[in-house]
Short mmCIF file of C-alpha atoms in Angstrom, two decimals:
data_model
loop_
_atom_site.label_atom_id
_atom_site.label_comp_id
_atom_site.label_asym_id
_atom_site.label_seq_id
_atom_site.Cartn_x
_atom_site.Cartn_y
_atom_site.Cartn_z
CA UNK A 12 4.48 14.72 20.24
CA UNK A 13 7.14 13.22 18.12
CA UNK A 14 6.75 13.20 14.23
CA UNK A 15 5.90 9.72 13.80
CA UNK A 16 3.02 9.57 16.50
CA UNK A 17 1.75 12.35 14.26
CA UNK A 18 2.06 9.98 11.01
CA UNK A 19 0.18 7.22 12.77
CA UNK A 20 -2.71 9.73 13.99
CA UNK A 21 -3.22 10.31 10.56
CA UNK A 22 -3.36 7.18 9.07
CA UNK A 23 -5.63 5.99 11.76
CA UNK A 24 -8.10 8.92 11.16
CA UNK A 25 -7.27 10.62 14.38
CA UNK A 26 -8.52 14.00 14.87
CA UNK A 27 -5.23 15.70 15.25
CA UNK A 28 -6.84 18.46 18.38
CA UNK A 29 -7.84 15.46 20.60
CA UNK A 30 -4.52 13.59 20.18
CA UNK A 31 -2.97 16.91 20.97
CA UNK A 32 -5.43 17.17 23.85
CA UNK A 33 -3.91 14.08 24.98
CA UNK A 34 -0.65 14.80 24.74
CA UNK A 35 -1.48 17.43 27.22
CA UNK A 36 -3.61 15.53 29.72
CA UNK A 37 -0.72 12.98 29.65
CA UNK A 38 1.68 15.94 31.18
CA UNK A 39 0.14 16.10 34.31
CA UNK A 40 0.78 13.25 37.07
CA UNK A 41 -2.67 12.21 37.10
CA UNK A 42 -2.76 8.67 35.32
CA UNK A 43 -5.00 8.78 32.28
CA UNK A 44 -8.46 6.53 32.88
CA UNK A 45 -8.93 3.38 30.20
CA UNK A 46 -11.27 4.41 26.95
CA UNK A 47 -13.61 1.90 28.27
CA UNK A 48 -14.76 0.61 31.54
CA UNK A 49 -14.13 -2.90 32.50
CA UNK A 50 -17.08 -3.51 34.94
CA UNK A 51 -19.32 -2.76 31.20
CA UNK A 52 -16.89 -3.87 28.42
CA UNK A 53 -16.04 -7.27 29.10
CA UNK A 54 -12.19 -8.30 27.37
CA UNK A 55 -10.63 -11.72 26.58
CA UNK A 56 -7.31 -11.94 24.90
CA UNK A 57 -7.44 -15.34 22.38
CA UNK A 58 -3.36 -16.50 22.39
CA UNK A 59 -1.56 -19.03 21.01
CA UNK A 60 1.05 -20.02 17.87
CA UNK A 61 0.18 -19.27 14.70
CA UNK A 62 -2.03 -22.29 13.45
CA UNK A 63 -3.24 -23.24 17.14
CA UNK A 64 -6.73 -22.24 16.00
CA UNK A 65 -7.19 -19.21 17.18
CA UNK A 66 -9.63 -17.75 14.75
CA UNK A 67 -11.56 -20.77 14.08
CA UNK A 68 -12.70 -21.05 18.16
CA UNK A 69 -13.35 -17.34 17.94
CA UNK A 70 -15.86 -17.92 15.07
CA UNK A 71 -17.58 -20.46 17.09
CA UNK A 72 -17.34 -18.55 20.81
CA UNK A 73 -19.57 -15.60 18.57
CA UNK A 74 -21.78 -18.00 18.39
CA UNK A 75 -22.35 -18.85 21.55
CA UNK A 76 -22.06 -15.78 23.36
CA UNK A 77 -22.35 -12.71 21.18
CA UNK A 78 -18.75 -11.70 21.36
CA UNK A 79 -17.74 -9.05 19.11
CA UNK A 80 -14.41 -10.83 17.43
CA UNK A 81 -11.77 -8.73 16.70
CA UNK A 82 -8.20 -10.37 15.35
CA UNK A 83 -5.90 -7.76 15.25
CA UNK A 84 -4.04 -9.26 12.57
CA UNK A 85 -6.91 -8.86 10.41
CA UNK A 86 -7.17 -4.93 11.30
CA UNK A 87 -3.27 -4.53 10.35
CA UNK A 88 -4.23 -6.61 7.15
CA UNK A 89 -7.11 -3.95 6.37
CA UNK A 90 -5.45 -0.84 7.21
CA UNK A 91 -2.23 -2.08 4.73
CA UNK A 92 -5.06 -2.57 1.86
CA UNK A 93 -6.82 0.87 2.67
CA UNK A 94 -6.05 3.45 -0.18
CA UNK A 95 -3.97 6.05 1.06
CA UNK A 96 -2.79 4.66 4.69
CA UNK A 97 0.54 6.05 4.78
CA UNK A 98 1.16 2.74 6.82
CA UNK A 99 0.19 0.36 4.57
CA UNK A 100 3.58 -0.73 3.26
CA UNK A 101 5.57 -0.50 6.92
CA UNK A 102 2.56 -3.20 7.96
CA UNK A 103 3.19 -5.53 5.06
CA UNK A 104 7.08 -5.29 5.66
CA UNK A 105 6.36 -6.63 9.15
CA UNK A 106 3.72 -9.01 8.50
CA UNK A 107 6.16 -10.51 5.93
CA UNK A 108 9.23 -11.01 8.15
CA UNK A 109 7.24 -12.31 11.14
CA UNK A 110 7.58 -9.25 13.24
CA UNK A 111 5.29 -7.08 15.68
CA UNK A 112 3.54 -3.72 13.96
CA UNK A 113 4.61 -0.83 16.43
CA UNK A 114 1.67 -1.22 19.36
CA UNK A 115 0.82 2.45 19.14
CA UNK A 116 -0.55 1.39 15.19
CA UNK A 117 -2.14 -2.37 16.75
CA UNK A 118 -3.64 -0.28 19.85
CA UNK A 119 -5.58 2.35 18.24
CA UNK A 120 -7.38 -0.10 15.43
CA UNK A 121 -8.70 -2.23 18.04
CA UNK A 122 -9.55 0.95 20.20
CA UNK A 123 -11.69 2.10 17.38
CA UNK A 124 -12.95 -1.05 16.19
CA UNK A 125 -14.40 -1.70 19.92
CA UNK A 126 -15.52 1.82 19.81
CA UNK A 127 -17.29 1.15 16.44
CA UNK A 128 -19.20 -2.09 17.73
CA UNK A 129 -20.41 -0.41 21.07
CA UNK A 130 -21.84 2.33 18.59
CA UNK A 131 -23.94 -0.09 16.67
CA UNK A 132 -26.20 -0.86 19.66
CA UNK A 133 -26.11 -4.84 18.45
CA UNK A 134 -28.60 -6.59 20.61
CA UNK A 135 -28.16 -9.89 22.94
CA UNK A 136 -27.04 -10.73 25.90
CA UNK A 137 -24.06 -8.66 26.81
CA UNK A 138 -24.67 -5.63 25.06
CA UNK A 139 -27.40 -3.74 26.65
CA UNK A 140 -26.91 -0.61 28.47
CA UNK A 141 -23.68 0.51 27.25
CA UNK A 142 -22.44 -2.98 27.88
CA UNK A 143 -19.78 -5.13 25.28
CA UNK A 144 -18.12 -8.54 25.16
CA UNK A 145 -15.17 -8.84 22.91
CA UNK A 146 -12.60 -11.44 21.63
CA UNK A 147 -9.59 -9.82 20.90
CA UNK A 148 -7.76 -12.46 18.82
CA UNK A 149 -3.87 -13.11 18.51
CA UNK A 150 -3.09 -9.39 20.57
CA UNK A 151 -1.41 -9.03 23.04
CA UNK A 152 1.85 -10.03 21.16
CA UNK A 153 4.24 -8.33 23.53
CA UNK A 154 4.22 -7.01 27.37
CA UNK A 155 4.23 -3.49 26.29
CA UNK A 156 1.35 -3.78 24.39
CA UNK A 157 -0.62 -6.12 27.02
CA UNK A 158 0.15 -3.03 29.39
CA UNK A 159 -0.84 0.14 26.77
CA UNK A 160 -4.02 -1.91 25.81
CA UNK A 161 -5.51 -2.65 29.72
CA UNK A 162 -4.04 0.93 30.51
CA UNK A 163 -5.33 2.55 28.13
CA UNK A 164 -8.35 0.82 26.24
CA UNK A 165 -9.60 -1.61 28.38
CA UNK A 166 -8.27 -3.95 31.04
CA UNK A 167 -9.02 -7.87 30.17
CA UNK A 168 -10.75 -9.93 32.23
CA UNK A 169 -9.43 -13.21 30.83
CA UNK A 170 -6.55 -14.72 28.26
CA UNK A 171 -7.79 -17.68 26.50
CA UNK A 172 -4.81 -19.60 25.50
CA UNK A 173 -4.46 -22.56 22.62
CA UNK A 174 -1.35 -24.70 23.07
CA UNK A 175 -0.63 -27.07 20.72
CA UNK A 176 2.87 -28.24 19.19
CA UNK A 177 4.77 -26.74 16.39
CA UNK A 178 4.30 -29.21 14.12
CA UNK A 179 0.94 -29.35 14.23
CA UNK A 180 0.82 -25.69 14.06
CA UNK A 181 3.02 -26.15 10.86
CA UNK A 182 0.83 -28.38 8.93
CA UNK A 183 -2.54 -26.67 9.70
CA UNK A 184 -0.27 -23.27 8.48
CA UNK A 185 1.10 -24.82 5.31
CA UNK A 186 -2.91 -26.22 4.55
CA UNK A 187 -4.10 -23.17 5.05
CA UNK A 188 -1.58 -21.04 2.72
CA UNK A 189 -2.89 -23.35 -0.19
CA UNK A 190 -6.39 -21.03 0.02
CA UNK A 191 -5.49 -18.28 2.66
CA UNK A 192 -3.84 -16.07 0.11
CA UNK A 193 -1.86 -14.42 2.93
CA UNK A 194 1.57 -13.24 2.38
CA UNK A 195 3.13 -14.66 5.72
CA UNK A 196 1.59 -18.27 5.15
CA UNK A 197 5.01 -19.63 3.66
CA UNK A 198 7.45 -21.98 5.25
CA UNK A 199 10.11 -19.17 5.89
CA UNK A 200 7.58 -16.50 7.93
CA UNK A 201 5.88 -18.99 9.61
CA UNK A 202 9.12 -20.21 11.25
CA UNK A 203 10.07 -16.66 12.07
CA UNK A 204 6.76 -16.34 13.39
CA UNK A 205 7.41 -19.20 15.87
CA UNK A 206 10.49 -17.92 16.90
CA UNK A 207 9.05 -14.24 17.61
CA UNK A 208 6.39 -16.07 19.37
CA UNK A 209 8.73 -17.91 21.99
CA UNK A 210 10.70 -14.66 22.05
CA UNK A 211 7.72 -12.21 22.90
CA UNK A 212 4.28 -13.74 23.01
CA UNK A 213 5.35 -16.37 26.25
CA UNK A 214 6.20 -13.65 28.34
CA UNK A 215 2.85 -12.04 28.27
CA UNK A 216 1.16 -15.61 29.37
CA UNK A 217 3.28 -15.63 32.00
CA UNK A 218 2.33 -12.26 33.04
CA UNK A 219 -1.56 -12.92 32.72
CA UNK A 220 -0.26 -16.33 34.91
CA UNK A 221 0.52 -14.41 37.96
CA UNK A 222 -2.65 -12.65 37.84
CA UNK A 223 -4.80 -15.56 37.81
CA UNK A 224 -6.54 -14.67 34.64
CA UNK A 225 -5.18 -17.49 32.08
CA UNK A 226 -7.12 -20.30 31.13
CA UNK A 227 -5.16 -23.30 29.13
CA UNK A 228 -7.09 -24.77 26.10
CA UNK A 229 -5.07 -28.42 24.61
CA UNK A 230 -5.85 -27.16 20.71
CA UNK A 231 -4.39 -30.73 19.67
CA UNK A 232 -7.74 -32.22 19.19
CA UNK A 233 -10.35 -31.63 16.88
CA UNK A 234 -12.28 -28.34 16.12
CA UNK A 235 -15.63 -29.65 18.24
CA UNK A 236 -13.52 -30.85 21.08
CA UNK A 237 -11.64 -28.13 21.43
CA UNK A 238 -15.35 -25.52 20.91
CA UNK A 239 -16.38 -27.98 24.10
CA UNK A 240 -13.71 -27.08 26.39
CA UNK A 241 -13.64 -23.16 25.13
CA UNK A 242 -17.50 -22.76 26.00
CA UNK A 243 -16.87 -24.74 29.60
CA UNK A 244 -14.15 -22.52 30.47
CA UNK A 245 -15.96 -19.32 29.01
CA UNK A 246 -19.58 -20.41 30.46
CA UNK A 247 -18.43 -20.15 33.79
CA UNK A 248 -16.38 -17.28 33.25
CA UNK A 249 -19.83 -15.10 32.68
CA UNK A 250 -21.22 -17.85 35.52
CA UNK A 251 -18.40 -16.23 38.36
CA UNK A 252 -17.11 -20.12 38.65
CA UNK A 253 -13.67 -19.25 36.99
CA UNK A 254 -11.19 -18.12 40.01
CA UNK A 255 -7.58 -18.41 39.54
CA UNK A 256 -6.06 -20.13 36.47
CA UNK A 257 -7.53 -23.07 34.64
CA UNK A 258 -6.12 -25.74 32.30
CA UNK A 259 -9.19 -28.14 30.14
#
């Protein structure tokens, strides 16, 4: 296993025997099975630009159904404030310049977070028996970690994805930074953000596209309107009404 796969088992609290276990399993030509099973642990990727109000329609989809929310940006945010993570400053370096954490790093937090949240035996609708929901928010970024993450963790069942223009992205980004207190909520990042978006985040829609599994949410409007059309689409998602790709 090369040195810095090592380094990030560490700073993720990996026990270093079952990564090396791993290592080993992946030698042979039998494909490795996903952490969790999809037909229990139920998986929708929240996309969009930055500002399209991702995390704000995640707050209210809780709510409604019970999801565990997850933003993986917030995870990378946590793990560069942890004392001692030996990744903490490589994550703020990225964060800051508008680029992608290395996936293995992204991957594993969310891994363990849903691992966490199945442990806690929460209650409702969608968690008994071994059973989860989750909202994994603003991840996948980029095709190779949309692949690691469905062959590896889990794969997602559906991709709900915010559209919206740039400049209204802009101004909700540059309203926010006035309270958010988050080191990429300047002028500068958030355009590099944009561009990394086009660059690496579209591709992945399109991917989701030809699988049928992307429903289209116009975030232009306001917060309620936009809840409305969220809860349709994800309503008859658990309903078996949602076939091939949807636009509200």
């Amino acid at each position: 296993m090369p040195a810095i796969f090592d380094k990030i088992a560490d700073a993720l609290h990996l026990n270093k025997s079952a990564a090396a276990a791993e290592e080993k399993a992946g030698e042979t030509s039998a494909p490795k099975a996903p952490a969790f099973d999809k037909s229990k642990v139920t998986v929708f990727f929240v996309l969009g630009g930055p500002g399209a109000g991702k995390g704000t329609q995640c707050a209210n989809l809780v709510k409604d159904f019970g999801f565990c929310h997850l933003s993986a940006g917030d995870l990378l945010r946590a793990e560069q404030n942890r004392e001692g993570s030996q990744y903490g400053e490589m994550i703020r370096t990225y964060i800051r310049e508008g680029q992608i954490v290395p996936m293995e790093v992204t991957v594993k937090l969310l891994e363990n977070a849903m691992r966490d949240a199945l442990a806690e035996g929460r209650e409702g609708e969608g968690w008994a028996d071994g059973r989860g929901r989750f909202l994994v928010d603003g991840f996948p970024r980029k095709m190779d970690q949309a692949e690691k993450f469905d062959e590896e963790v889990c794969e997602s069942s559906l991709v709900l994805f915010f559209t919206t223009t740039e400049e209204e992205m802009l101004k909700r980004l540059l309203e926010r930074a006035k309270t958010s207190g988050r080191e990429d909520d300047n002028e500068e990042s958030i355009k590099k953000r944009f561009r990394v978006y086009k660059e690496q985040t579209m591709p992945v829609i399109e991917h989701y596209s030809k699988q049928g599994k992307v429903a289209t949410i116009d975030a232009t409007a306001t917060i309620d309107e936009v809840h409305e059309k969220a809860k349709t689409v994800v309503t008859k998602f658990f309903a078996g009404d949602v076939g091939r790709n949807v636009t509200v």
